[in-house]
Short mmCIF file of C-alpha atoms and ligand atoms in Angstrom, two decimals:
data_model
loop_
_atom_site.label_atom_id
_atom_site.label_comp_id
_atom_site.label_asym_id
_atom_site.label_seq_id
_atom_site.Cartn_x
_atom_site.Cartn_y
_atom_site.Cartn_z
CA MET M 1 0.00 0.00 0.00
CA LYS M 2 1.28 3.46 -0.85
CA GLN M 3 2.18 5.78 2.01
CA ASP M 4 -0.20 8.72 2.61
CA THR M 5 1.84 11.90 2.51
CA ILE M 6 1.51 15.64 2.78
CA VAL M 7 4.01 17.29 0.44
CA ILE M 8 5.68 20.40 1.83
CA PHE M 9 7.40 22.65 -0.69
CA ASP M 10 10.34 24.42 0.82
CA TYR M 11 10.59 28.06 -0.20
CA GLY M 12 13.53 28.62 2.11
CA SER M 13 12.12 29.92 5.40
CA GLN M 14 14.12 29.11 8.51
CA TYR M 15 10.87 27.75 9.93
CA THR M 16 10.06 25.37 7.08
CA ARG M 17 11.39 22.29 8.78
CA LEU M 18 9.18 23.00 11.75
CA ILE M 19 6.15 22.34 9.55
CA SER M 20 7.25 18.79 8.91
CA ARG M 21 8.26 18.43 12.51
CA ARG M 22 4.81 19.45 13.73
CA LEU M 23 3.20 17.00 11.32
CA ARG M 24 5.53 14.20 12.42
CA GLU M 25 4.67 14.95 16.03
CA LEU M 26 1.09 14.28 14.98
CA SER M 27 2.30 10.98 13.42
CA ILE M 28 1.54 12.34 9.96
CA PHE M 29 3.97 11.42 7.21
CA CYS M 30 5.25 14.23 5.02
CA ASP M 31 7.89 14.91 2.39
CA LEU M 32 9.84 18.14 2.48
CA VAL M 33 11.00 18.94 -1.03
CA SER M 34 12.19 21.63 -3.40
CA PRO M 35 9.43 23.34 -5.45
CA SER M 36 11.26 22.29 -8.61
CA ILE M 37 10.93 18.60 -7.85
CA ASP M 38 9.46 16.36 -10.52
CA GLU M 39 6.09 14.75 -9.93
CA SER M 40 7.64 11.33 -10.57
CA PHE M 41 9.45 11.56 -7.22
CA PHE M 42 6.14 10.72 -5.57
CA LYS M 43 5.33 7.57 -7.53
CA ASP M 44 5.36 5.49 -4.35
CA ARG M 45 3.30 7.96 -2.37
CA ASN M 46 -0.38 8.60 -1.95
CA ILE M 47 -0.34 12.41 -1.89
CA LYS M 48 -3.15 13.83 0.23
CA GLY M 49 -2.35 17.56 0.12
CA PHE M 50 0.29 20.24 -0.35
CA ILE M 51 1.79 22.91 1.88
CA LEU M 52 3.73 25.83 0.40
CA SER M 53 6.12 27.15 3.04
CA GLY M 54 7.19 30.67 3.82
CA GLY M 55 10.40 32.08 2.42
CA PRO M 56 12.57 35.17 2.27
CA ASN M 57 11.67 36.07 -1.33
CA SER M 58 9.12 38.41 -2.77
CA VAL M 59 6.84 37.10 -5.52
CA PHE M 60 8.06 40.14 -7.48
CA ASP M 61 11.67 39.00 -7.54
CA LYS M 62 12.70 37.85 -10.98
CA ASN M 63 14.35 34.72 -9.66
CA SER M 64 11.92 33.98 -6.88
CA PRO M 65 11.02 30.28 -6.54
CA LYS M 66 7.86 29.45 -8.43
CA PHE M 67 4.58 27.65 -7.91
CA PRO M 68 4.90 23.96 -8.89
CA SER M 69 2.40 23.99 -11.73
CA TRP M 70 1.82 20.19 -11.80
CA ILE M 71 0.02 20.31 -8.45
CA LYS M 72 -2.93 22.26 -9.92
CA LYS M 73 -4.34 19.37 -11.88
CA LYS M 74 -4.27 17.14 -8.79
CA ASN M 75 -7.17 19.06 -7.30
CA LEU M 76 -5.94 18.28 -3.79
CA PRO M 77 -6.02 20.65 -0.80
CA ILE M 78 -3.27 23.29 -0.74
CA LEU M 79 -2.21 25.40 2.23
CA GLY M 80 0.03 28.39 1.55
CA ILE M 81 1.96 29.83 4.50
CA CYS M 82 3.25 33.44 4.31
CA TYR M 83 5.25 33.52 1.03
CA GLY M 84 3.31 30.37 0.06
CA MET M 85 0.03 32.28 0.55
CA GLN M 86 1.29 35.20 -1.53
CA LEU M 87 2.33 32.76 -4.24
CA LEU M 88 -1.18 31.27 -4.24
CA ALA M 89 -2.72 34.77 -4.41
CA ASN M 90 -0.46 35.75 -7.28
CA GLU M 91 -1.16 32.49 -9.10
CA SER M 92 -4.94 32.98 -8.75
CA LYS M 93 -4.95 36.57 -10.05
CA GLY M 94 -5.03 38.36 -6.71
CA LYS M 95 -2.70 41.26 -5.96
CA VAL M 96 0.30 41.25 -3.68
CA GLU M 97 2.04 44.48 -2.76
CA LYS M 98 5.61 45.08 -1.76
CA THR M 99 5.87 46.99 1.50
CA ASP M 100 8.86 48.53 3.17
CA LYS M 101 7.46 47.81 6.60
CA ARG M 102 7.68 44.30 7.92
CA GLU M 103 5.01 42.90 10.22
CA TYR M 104 7.00 40.92 12.73
CA GLY M 105 6.03 39.33 16.04
CA ASN M 106 2.81 38.49 17.84
CA ALA M 107 -0.56 39.59 16.50
CA GLU M 108 -4.12 38.93 17.58
CA LEU M 109 -6.03 36.91 15.01
CA THR M 110 -9.77 37.34 14.61
CA ILE M 111 -11.47 34.43 12.89
CA ASN M 112 -14.61 35.31 10.95
CA SER M 113 -15.66 32.01 9.43
CA ASN M 114 -16.43 28.43 10.29
CA SER M 115 -13.70 27.11 8.03
CA LEU M 116 -12.48 23.64 8.96
CA ILE M 117 -8.94 24.97 9.21
CA PHE M 118 -9.99 26.78 12.40
CA LYS M 119 -11.98 23.92 13.90
CA ASN M 120 -11.77 23.86 17.74
CA ILE M 121 -9.94 27.20 17.87
CA PRO M 122 -11.29 30.26 19.75
CA LYS M 123 -12.36 33.14 17.49
CA LYS M 124 -9.62 35.32 18.97
CA ASN M 125 -6.11 33.95 19.46
CA ASN M 126 -2.45 34.83 19.06
CA VAL M 127 -0.40 34.19 15.95
CA TRP M 128 3.20 34.87 14.87
CA MET M 129 3.77 37.15 11.90
CA SER M 130 6.96 37.58 9.92
CA HIS M 131 6.40 39.11 6.50
CA GLY M 132 7.16 42.11 4.33
CA ASP M 133 4.88 41.84 1.29
CA LYS M 134 1.14 41.57 1.74
CA ILE M 135 -2.01 40.78 -0.20
CA ILE M 136 -4.01 43.87 -1.16
CA ASN M 137 -6.58 42.34 -3.55
CA LEU M 138 -8.09 38.92 -3.00
CA PRO M 139 -8.14 36.58 -5.98
CA PRO M 140 -11.64 36.27 -7.54
CA ASN M 141 -13.98 33.98 -5.55
CA PHE M 142 -11.61 33.75 -2.55
CA LYS M 143 -12.95 34.78 0.83
CA ILE M 144 -11.24 36.20 3.88
CA ILE M 145 -11.52 33.88 6.86
CA ALA M 146 -9.40 35.71 9.43
CA LYS M 147 -7.74 39.08 9.95
CA THR M 148 -5.39 40.92 12.29
CA LYS M 149 -5.02 44.63 13.03
CA ASN M 150 -2.39 45.01 10.30
CA SER M 151 -3.54 42.38 7.82
CA PHE M 152 -7.09 42.67 6.52
CA CYS M 153 -6.49 39.24 4.98
CA ALA M 154 -4.59 37.12 7.49
CA ALA M 155 -6.16 33.93 6.08
CA PHE M 156 -8.14 33.13 2.95
CA GLU M 157 -10.00 30.20 1.46
CA HIS M 158 -11.44 29.09 -1.85
CA GLN M 159 -12.75 25.53 -2.05
CA ASN M 160 -9.79 23.41 -0.93
CA ILE M 161 -7.20 26.17 -1.33
CA LEU M 162 -6.20 27.94 1.86
CA GLY M 163 -3.64 30.53 2.81
CA VAL M 164 -2.43 31.96 6.11
CA GLN M 165 -0.20 35.01 6.37
CA PHE M 166 1.08 33.99 9.80
CA HIS M 167 3.27 30.99 10.74
CA PRO M 168 1.28 28.14 12.32
CA GLU M 169 4.48 26.08 12.66
CA VAL M 170 6.19 28.27 15.28
CA ASP M 171 5.53 27.85 18.98
CA ASN M 172 4.37 31.46 19.34
CA THR M 173 1.26 30.75 17.26
CA GLU M 174 -1.06 29.66 20.03
CA TYR M 175 -3.15 27.17 18.03
CA GLY M 176 -0.57 26.46 15.32
CA ASN M 177 -0.52 22.71 15.89
CA GLN M 178 -4.30 22.59 15.79
CA ILE M 179 -4.30 24.49 12.48
CA LEU M 180 -1.81 22.08 10.90
CA SER M 181 -3.69 19.14 12.33
CA ASN M 182 -7.00 20.50 10.98
CA PHE M 183 -5.45 20.93 7.55
CA ALA M 184 -3.85 17.49 7.41
CA LEU M 185 -6.51 15.40 9.14
CA GLU M 186 -9.80 17.25 8.58
CA ILE M 187 -9.18 18.76 5.15
CA CYS M 188 -6.65 16.41 3.51
CA LYS M 189 -7.91 13.37 5.41
CA THR M 190 -4.45 11.88 5.57
CA SER M 191 -3.68 9.05 7.99
CA ASN M 192 -1.77 9.65 11.20
CA LYS M 193 0.16 6.43 11.69
CA TRP M 194 3.74 7.57 11.02
CA THR M 195 6.16 6.33 13.65
CA THR M 196 9.90 5.95 14.08
CA LYS M 197 9.35 2.26 13.41
CA ASN M 198 8.03 2.86 9.95
CA PHE M 199 10.70 5.50 9.34
CA ILE M 200 13.23 2.73 9.92
CA GLU M 201 11.36 0.30 7.67
CA THR M 202 11.13 2.86 4.85
CA SER M 203 14.79 3.86 5.28
CA LEU M 204 15.99 0.27 5.14
CA LYS M 205 14.15 -0.23 1.90
CA ASN M 206 15.36 3.07 0.43
CA ILE M 207 18.97 2.35 1.37
CA LYS M 208 18.81 -1.11 -0.24
CA ASP M 209 17.23 0.31 -3.42
CA GLN M 210 19.66 3.18 -3.66
CA VAL M 211 22.81 1.17 -3.00
CA GLY M 212 22.04 -1.99 -4.98
CA ASN M 213 25.15 -4.17 -5.20
CA ASN M 214 27.58 -1.34 -4.56
CA ASN M 215 29.59 -0.86 -1.41
CA VAL M 216 29.31 2.01 1.02
CA ILE M 217 31.77 3.69 3.32
CA CYS M 218 30.47 5.64 6.26
CA GLY M 219 32.33 8.50 7.89
CA ILE M 220 32.08 8.01 11.62
CA SER M 221 32.86 10.51 14.33
CA GLY M 222 31.53 8.41 17.19
CA GLY M 223 28.78 10.92 17.83
CA VAL M 224 25.13 10.01 17.92
CA ASP M 225 24.34 10.94 14.32
CA SER M 226 27.07 9.06 12.51
CA SER M 227 26.70 6.03 14.81
CA ILE M 228 22.99 5.79 14.10
CA THR M 229 23.57 6.33 10.39
CA ALA M 230 26.06 3.46 10.32
CA THR M 231 23.84 1.19 12.40
CA LEU M 232 20.89 1.84 10.09
CA ILE M 233 22.91 1.22 6.94
CA HIS M 234 24.52 -1.86 8.49
CA LYS M 235 21.06 -3.21 9.20
CA ALA M 236 20.07 -2.59 5.57
CA ILE M 237 23.12 -3.87 3.69
CA GLY M 238 25.33 -5.68 6.25
CA SER M 239 28.83 -6.37 4.98
CA GLN M 240 28.48 -3.97 2.03
CA LEU M 241 29.21 -1.24 4.59
CA THR M 242 32.66 -0.34 5.87
CA SER M 243 32.78 2.38 8.49
CA ILE M 244 35.77 4.65 8.60
CA PHE M 245 36.66 6.54 11.69
CA VAL M 246 39.02 9.38 10.89
CA ASP M 247 41.06 10.63 13.78
CA ASN M 248 41.55 14.20 12.62
CA GLY M 249 43.48 15.26 15.69
CA LEU M 250 40.61 17.57 16.62
CA LEU M 251 38.91 15.23 19.06
CA ARG M 252 38.42 15.55 22.79
CA LYS M 253 40.52 13.86 25.48
CA ASN M 254 40.65 10.02 25.10
CA GLU M 255 37.87 10.24 22.53
CA SER M 256 39.55 8.28 19.77
CA GLU M 257 40.08 5.13 21.89
CA GLU M 258 36.60 5.31 23.42
CA ILE M 259 34.94 5.66 20.04
CA MET M 260 36.74 2.70 18.50
CA LYS M 261 35.83 0.49 21.43
CA PHE M 262 32.19 1.47 21.24
CA LEU M 263 31.92 1.10 17.47
CA LYS M 264 33.47 -2.34 17.44
CA GLU M 265 32.20 -3.85 20.65
CA GLY M 266 29.05 -1.80 21.17
CA LEU M 267 27.68 -1.67 17.66
CA GLY M 268 29.45 -4.59 16.05
CA LEU M 269 30.46 -2.50 13.04
CA ASN M 270 33.28 -3.23 10.68
CA VAL M 271 35.43 -0.13 11.39
CA LEU M 272 38.77 1.08 10.12
CA ARG M 273 40.61 3.74 12.07
CA VAL M 274 42.62 6.18 9.99
CA ASP M 275 45.01 8.46 11.83
CA ALA M 276 45.08 11.60 9.74
CA SER M 277 45.76 14.06 12.54
CA ASP M 278 49.02 15.39 11.08
CA VAL M 279 47.41 16.11 7.74
CA PHE M 280 44.50 18.02 9.28
CA ILE M 281 46.63 20.04 11.67
CA ASN M 282 49.03 20.95 8.85
CA LYS M 283 46.25 22.04 6.55
CA LEU M 284 44.81 24.23 9.31
CA LYS M 285 48.12 25.95 10.01
CA ASP M 286 47.66 29.75 10.31
CA ILE M 287 43.99 29.53 9.29
CA THR M 288 41.84 31.77 11.48
CA ASP M 289 38.61 32.22 9.52
CA PRO M 290 35.88 29.84 10.79
CA GLU M 291 34.32 29.28 7.37
CA GLN M 292 37.70 28.49 5.88
CA LYS M 293 38.42 26.03 8.72
CA ARG M 294 35.15 24.21 8.01
CA LYS M 295 35.82 24.06 4.28
CA ILE M 296 39.35 22.75 4.78
CA ILE M 297 38.18 20.09 7.23
CA GLY M 298 35.27 19.07 4.97
CA LYS M 299 37.60 18.77 1.99
CA GLU M 300 40.22 16.82 3.93
CA PHE M 301 37.60 14.37 5.24
CA ILE M 302 36.54 13.65 1.69
CA ASN M 303 40.17 13.24 0.59
CA VAL M 304 40.69 10.64 3.31
CA PHE M 305 37.46 8.83 2.46
CA GLU M 306 38.23 8.81 -1.25
CA LYS M 307 41.71 7.47 -0.57
CA GLU M 308 40.39 4.76 1.75
CA SER M 309 37.54 3.87 -0.57
CA LYS M 310 40.06 2.95 -3.27
CA LYS M 311 41.31 0.19 -0.97
CA ILE M 312 37.81 -1.32 -0.83
CA LYS M 313 36.22 -2.84 -3.92
CA ASN M 314 33.25 -1.33 -5.69
CA VAL M 315 32.61 1.65 -3.38
CA SER M 316 30.18 4.18 -4.82
CA PHE M 317 28.66 5.81 -1.76
CA LEU M 318 29.81 7.91 1.15
CA ALA M 319 27.36 7.84 4.07
CA GLN M 320 27.22 10.71 6.53
CA GLY M 321 25.21 11.51 9.64
CA THR M 322 23.93 14.81 8.31
CA LEU M 323 20.83 16.12 10.09
CA TYR M 324 18.30 18.66 9.04
CA SER M 325 19.72 21.41 11.27
CA ASP M 326 23.05 21.04 9.44
CA VAL M 327 21.24 21.31 6.13
CA VAL M 328 19.22 24.35 7.10
CA GLU M 329 22.09 26.31 8.55
CA SER M 330 24.30 25.51 5.61
CA ALA M 331 21.45 26.70 3.40
CA ILE M 332 21.82 24.01 0.84
CA ILE M 333 18.14 24.00 0.06
CA LYS M 334 17.71 24.04 -3.69
CA ASP M 335 15.77 27.05 -4.95
CA GLY M 336 15.09 28.40 -1.49
CA HIS M 337 17.28 31.45 -1.10
CA GLN M 338 18.34 31.03 2.47
CA VAL M 339 21.21 32.89 3.97
CA VAL M 340 24.24 30.84 5.02
CA ILE M 341 24.69 30.94 8.78
CA LYS M 342 27.48 28.37 8.96
CA SER M 343 28.48 25.88 6.34
CA HIS M 344 28.33 22.85 8.62
CA HIS M 345 31.32 20.95 7.40
CA ASN M 346 29.48 17.81 6.40
CA VAL M 347 27.10 19.78 4.19
CA GLY M 348 28.34 23.10 2.92
CA GLY M 349 31.96 22.12 3.41
CA LEU M 350 31.85 19.35 0.82
CA PRO M 351 33.90 19.95 -2.31
CA GLU M 352 31.89 20.54 -5.48
CA LYS M 353 33.48 17.67 -7.33
CA MET M 354 33.39 14.36 -5.53
CA ASN M 355 33.67 10.86 -6.88
CA LEU M 356 31.39 9.29 -4.29
CA LYS M 357 27.63 9.70 -4.15
CA LEU M 358 26.19 10.78 -0.81
CA LEU M 359 23.97 8.61 1.35
CA GLU M 360 22.39 10.61 4.18
CA PRO M 361 19.42 8.72 5.63
CA LEU M 362 18.93 11.12 8.57
CA ARG M 363 19.03 14.27 6.47
CA LEU M 364 15.40 15.15 7.14
CA LEU M 365 15.40 14.51 10.88
CA PHE M 366 16.01 16.62 13.93
CA LYS M 367 18.32 15.52 16.73
CA ASP M 368 15.59 14.39 19.09
CA GLU M 369 13.94 12.39 16.30
CA VAL M 370 17.31 10.76 15.62
CA ARG M 371 17.62 9.80 19.28
CA GLU M 372 14.18 8.16 19.01
CA ILE M 373 15.39 6.21 15.97
CA GLY M 374 18.49 5.19 17.93
CA LYS M 375 16.36 3.91 20.80
CA GLU M 376 14.27 1.91 18.37
CA LEU M 377 17.47 0.44 16.87
CA GLY M 378 18.57 -0.66 20.34
CA ILE M 379 21.56 1.68 20.72
CA ASN M 380 22.48 2.02 24.37
CA LYS M 381 21.45 4.96 26.55
CA GLU M 382 24.97 6.14 27.21
CA ILE M 383 25.66 6.66 23.53
CA LEU M 384 22.28 8.19 22.82
CA GLY M 385 22.75 10.60 25.69
CA ARG M 386 26.13 11.87 24.49
CA HIS M 387 26.20 15.59 23.88
CA PRO M 388 26.43 16.56 20.20
CA PHE M 389 29.96 17.21 18.96
CA PRO M 390 30.52 19.09 15.70
CA GLY M 391 32.28 17.39 12.79
CA PRO M 392 35.04 20.04 12.63
CA GLY M 393 35.70 19.22 16.29
CA LEU M 394 37.87 21.39 18.48
CA ALA M 395 39.02 23.45 15.48
CA ILE M 396 35.88 25.57 15.78
CA ARG M 397 36.26 25.83 19.55
CA ILE M 398 39.69 27.40 19.29
CA MET M 399 39.36 31.01 18.26
CA GLY M 400 42.06 31.89 15.77
CA ASP M 401 44.65 29.46 14.47
CA VAL M 402 44.74 25.85 15.62
CA THR M 403 47.96 24.47 17.13
CA ASP M 404 48.82 21.34 19.11
CA TYR M 405 49.58 23.51 22.14
CA LYS M 406 46.11 25.10 22.06
CA LEU M 407 44.43 21.75 21.38
CA ASN M 408 46.00 20.31 24.50
CA ILE M 409 44.89 23.21 26.68
CA LEU M 410 41.35 22.96 25.34
CA ARG M 411 41.21 19.16 25.79
CA GLU M 412 42.16 19.43 29.44
CA ALA M 413 39.79 22.31 30.19
CA ASP M 414 36.91 20.64 28.36
CA ASN M 415 37.50 17.36 30.16
CA ILE M 416 37.39 19.07 33.57
CA PHE M 417 34.15 20.84 32.72
CA ILE M 418 32.49 17.60 31.60
CA GLU M 419 33.81 15.70 34.65
CA GLU M 420 32.38 18.33 36.97
CA ILE M 421 28.92 18.44 35.41
CA LYS M 422 28.80 14.65 35.45
CA LYS M 423 29.78 14.69 39.12
CA ALA M 424 26.94 17.15 39.79
CA ASN M 425 24.48 14.91 37.90
CA LEU M 426 23.89 17.64 35.35
CA TYR M 427 25.24 15.99 32.19
CA ASP M 428 21.93 14.41 31.16
CA LYS M 429 20.00 17.57 31.94
CA ILE M 430 22.18 19.71 29.69
CA TRP M 431 21.83 19.43 25.92
CA GLN M 432 25.41 20.36 25.07
CA ALA M 433 28.34 21.51 27.19
CA PHE M 434 31.90 22.31 26.20
CA ALA M 435 34.86 24.60 26.67
CA VAL M 436 36.13 27.17 24.18
CA LEU M 437 39.65 28.52 23.99
CA THR M 438 39.25 32.22 23.30
CA ASN M 439 41.94 34.29 21.61
CA THR M 440 42.02 36.68 24.54
CA GLN M 441 45.09 36.92 26.76
CA SER M 442 44.52 38.58 30.07
CA VAL M 443 46.51 39.71 33.05
CA GLY M 444 46.35 37.69 36.23
CA VAL M 445 48.27 37.09 39.37
CA MET M 446 49.40 33.70 40.59
CA GLY M 447 51.44 33.52 43.79
CA ASP M 448 53.40 36.75 43.72
CA ASN M 449 53.79 36.79 39.98
CA ARG M 450 52.00 38.59 37.21
CA THR M 451 50.65 36.26 34.53
CA TYR M 452 49.51 37.05 30.99
CA GLN M 453 47.66 33.96 29.87
CA LYS M 454 44.70 32.53 28.02
CA CYS M 455 41.02 32.86 28.79
CA VAL M 456 38.77 29.80 28.57
CA ALA M 457 35.03 30.18 28.08
CA ILE M 458 32.65 27.46 29.14
CA ARG M 459 29.31 27.04 27.46
CA ALA M 460 26.31 24.88 28.30
CA VAL M 461 22.98 25.08 26.54
CA ASN M 462 19.58 23.51 26.57
CA SER M 463 17.83 22.96 23.29
CA ARG M 464 15.32 20.73 21.61
CA ASP M 465 16.69 20.66 18.11
CA ALA M 466 19.73 23.01 17.94
CA MET M 467 17.69 25.58 16.00
CA THR M 468 17.28 27.65 19.15
CA ALA M 469 18.97 27.25 22.53
CA ASP M 470 19.02 28.75 26.00
CA TRP M 471 22.11 28.92 28.18
CA SER M 472 21.93 26.48 31.08
CA ASP M 473 21.46 27.67 34.60
CA ILE M 474 24.39 25.78 36.19
CA PRO M 475 24.63 26.26 39.99
CA TYR M 476 27.37 28.66 41.14
CA GLU M 477 29.14 26.00 43.19
CA VAL M 478 29.59 23.82 40.09
CA LEU M 479 30.83 26.77 38.03
CA SER M 480 33.16 27.63 40.86
CA SER M 481 34.75 24.17 41.02
CA VAL M 482 35.08 24.06 37.22
CA SER M 483 36.83 27.41 37.28
CA SER M 484 39.26 26.61 40.09
CA ARG M 485 40.11 23.19 38.68
CA ILE M 486 40.83 24.65 35.22
CA ILE M 487 43.04 27.39 36.67
CA ASN M 488 44.88 24.95 38.93
CA GLU M 489 45.22 22.04 36.56
CA VAL M 490 45.58 23.54 33.09
CA GLU M 491 48.80 25.29 32.42
CA GLY M 492 48.55 28.50 30.40
CA VAL M 493 45.04 29.52 31.53
CA ASN M 494 44.44 32.27 34.10
CA ARG M 495 40.80 33.18 33.47
CA VAL M 496 37.51 31.30 33.02
CA VAL M 497 34.25 32.91 31.88
CA TYR M 498 30.75 31.46 31.51
CA ASP M 499 28.85 32.21 28.29
CA ILE M 500 25.33 33.46 29.05
CA THR M 501 23.98 34.08 25.56
CA SER M 502 21.15 32.20 23.92
CA LYS M 503 20.69 31.18 20.29
CA PRO M 504 19.62 33.44 18.67
CA PRO M 505 21.33 35.92 18.77
CA SER M 506 24.44 33.73 19.29
CA THR M 507 24.98 30.30 17.84
CA ILE M 508 25.81 27.32 20.03
CA GLU M 509 29.41 27.01 18.88
CA TRP M 510 31.58 30.09 18.96
CA GLU M 511 32.64 29.68 15.35
P1 LIG X 1 25.41 26.18 15.94
O1 LIG X 1 26.78 26.60 16.39
O2 LIG X 1 25.24 26.29 14.45
O3 LIG X 1 25.32 24.63 16.27
O4 LIG X 1 24.32 26.85 16.70
C1 LIG X 1 24.15 23.87 16.20
C2 LIG X 1 24.56 22.43 16.45
O5 LIG X 1 25.32 21.95 15.34
C3 LIG X 1 26.64 21.59 15.75
N1 LIG X 1 27.54 22.09 14.70
C4 LIG X 1 28.04 21.32 13.72
N2 LIG X 1 27.91 19.99 13.48
N3 LIG X 1 29.34 20.20 11.61
C5 LIG X 1 28.58 19.44 12.43
O6 LIG X 1 28.53 18.22 12.23
C6 LIG X 1 29.52 21.53 11.77
O7 LIG X 1 30.22 22.19 11.02
C7 LIG X 1 28.83 22.11 12.90
N4 LIG X 1 28.76 23.39 13.39
C8 LIG X 1 27.95 23.34 14.49
C9 LIG X 1 26.85 22.27 17.09
O8 LIG X 1 27.80 21.55 17.89
C10 LIG X 1 25.45 22.26 17.67
O9 LIG X 1 25.15 21.02 18.27
#
């Protein structure tokens, strides 16, 4: 039987992925795709409706992403969100106007219809707006179903075509989940039986189909994402997979040994360890720009994998544990014109020309969804609970150039911080914690002597999916013991600061 699906077209909004996330939370299956995708992609799906996401473009821009014309003849329900609504209006001969003033933030929505999209929602409620352009003339036969103080047409409807100017997918829209649920279940009548279990079943089948008789190598860092990727692929194709763990010299204290033990004994994978630390450290010599560091590391990883793959017969695929947050922040989305925040090395850092095809089965999932998949695959709690660690490793936690001396300082400081939060039973309550070696030297006094040494920053955040994060409220006594241990035990450091910024406006990593 074909899988019921809601197709979400991605017009490049930072929030787009949240639409699919909300639907998945409702156990509704959806595909998140580029608007230019060919209809044939869905041959194994039973499409029940379409959602056009928001995006940073204006329908007036010459190169703005277009309406996928093939969906018209399907006569299925369509929901346009923000840019998606303006696209629908434009397509149906309404009028959209460019405005200089953005409407951004909370707004009170007044519902003036009994449309199914607002079923079980109070007539007045709060929504989240984030748009510049707006609709000034409704398309013929469309009717307004809700408004706000600044938008006379905050939602419209015509038969099974609906548009909302606000963002139902963000938490600030009070009844956002209900709106998406009404669209998918009441209007599209899709089924709500999607679970991690059938994600695994579908992935196993897709991996087998995609790989055929070829062999796959999987880049493993020992983190949650790459371990789950390898376990999933191993389950699908067994001995056709060889996992390669590259020690790039940018790992934390004792990490290399621990990872190898876990991969071999814990997961039963066929793993090769390649020590490429000298190559990486040499390539990073004198490099201070974070984007350049990522690109160099990404390129070097691929070089190592390509070299190793030549030693194994018939390798055509490189598997990676790329997640959706990496994809979004690297802005790789085709046609969507997102702004690059960081080119996460395993996405934006890949060289343009590569001999291996990519296999990224977790590419559409968020971290917490991946942990669910891991649980389902039987991966142990200790591994699943490990804090995320970025592919470029400590290189992006050392401000400025990367040297062995700095790496050693950072390893020791980071290890102390983690030991102390584990001792205080905080490790599992914190989403990610680490130390950063800043490029600030500061004056201190130790004994009777003046010192002029390095400043270490410690950072701990709580997050659900890395898209946003709050700094963690670590008790003073824990911070105090971390600070005095780092100063006493790590040579070359005379100052420790705690980072109290959230994401946004900061990012989790310092680079
Ligand atoms: P940021 O710093 O972008 O981090 O707020 C969000 C999450 O992603 C991790 N991160 C990376 N992971 N390659 C990765 O595999 C990268 O280049 C990269 N940069 C950041 C970061 O540790 C956090 O969990």
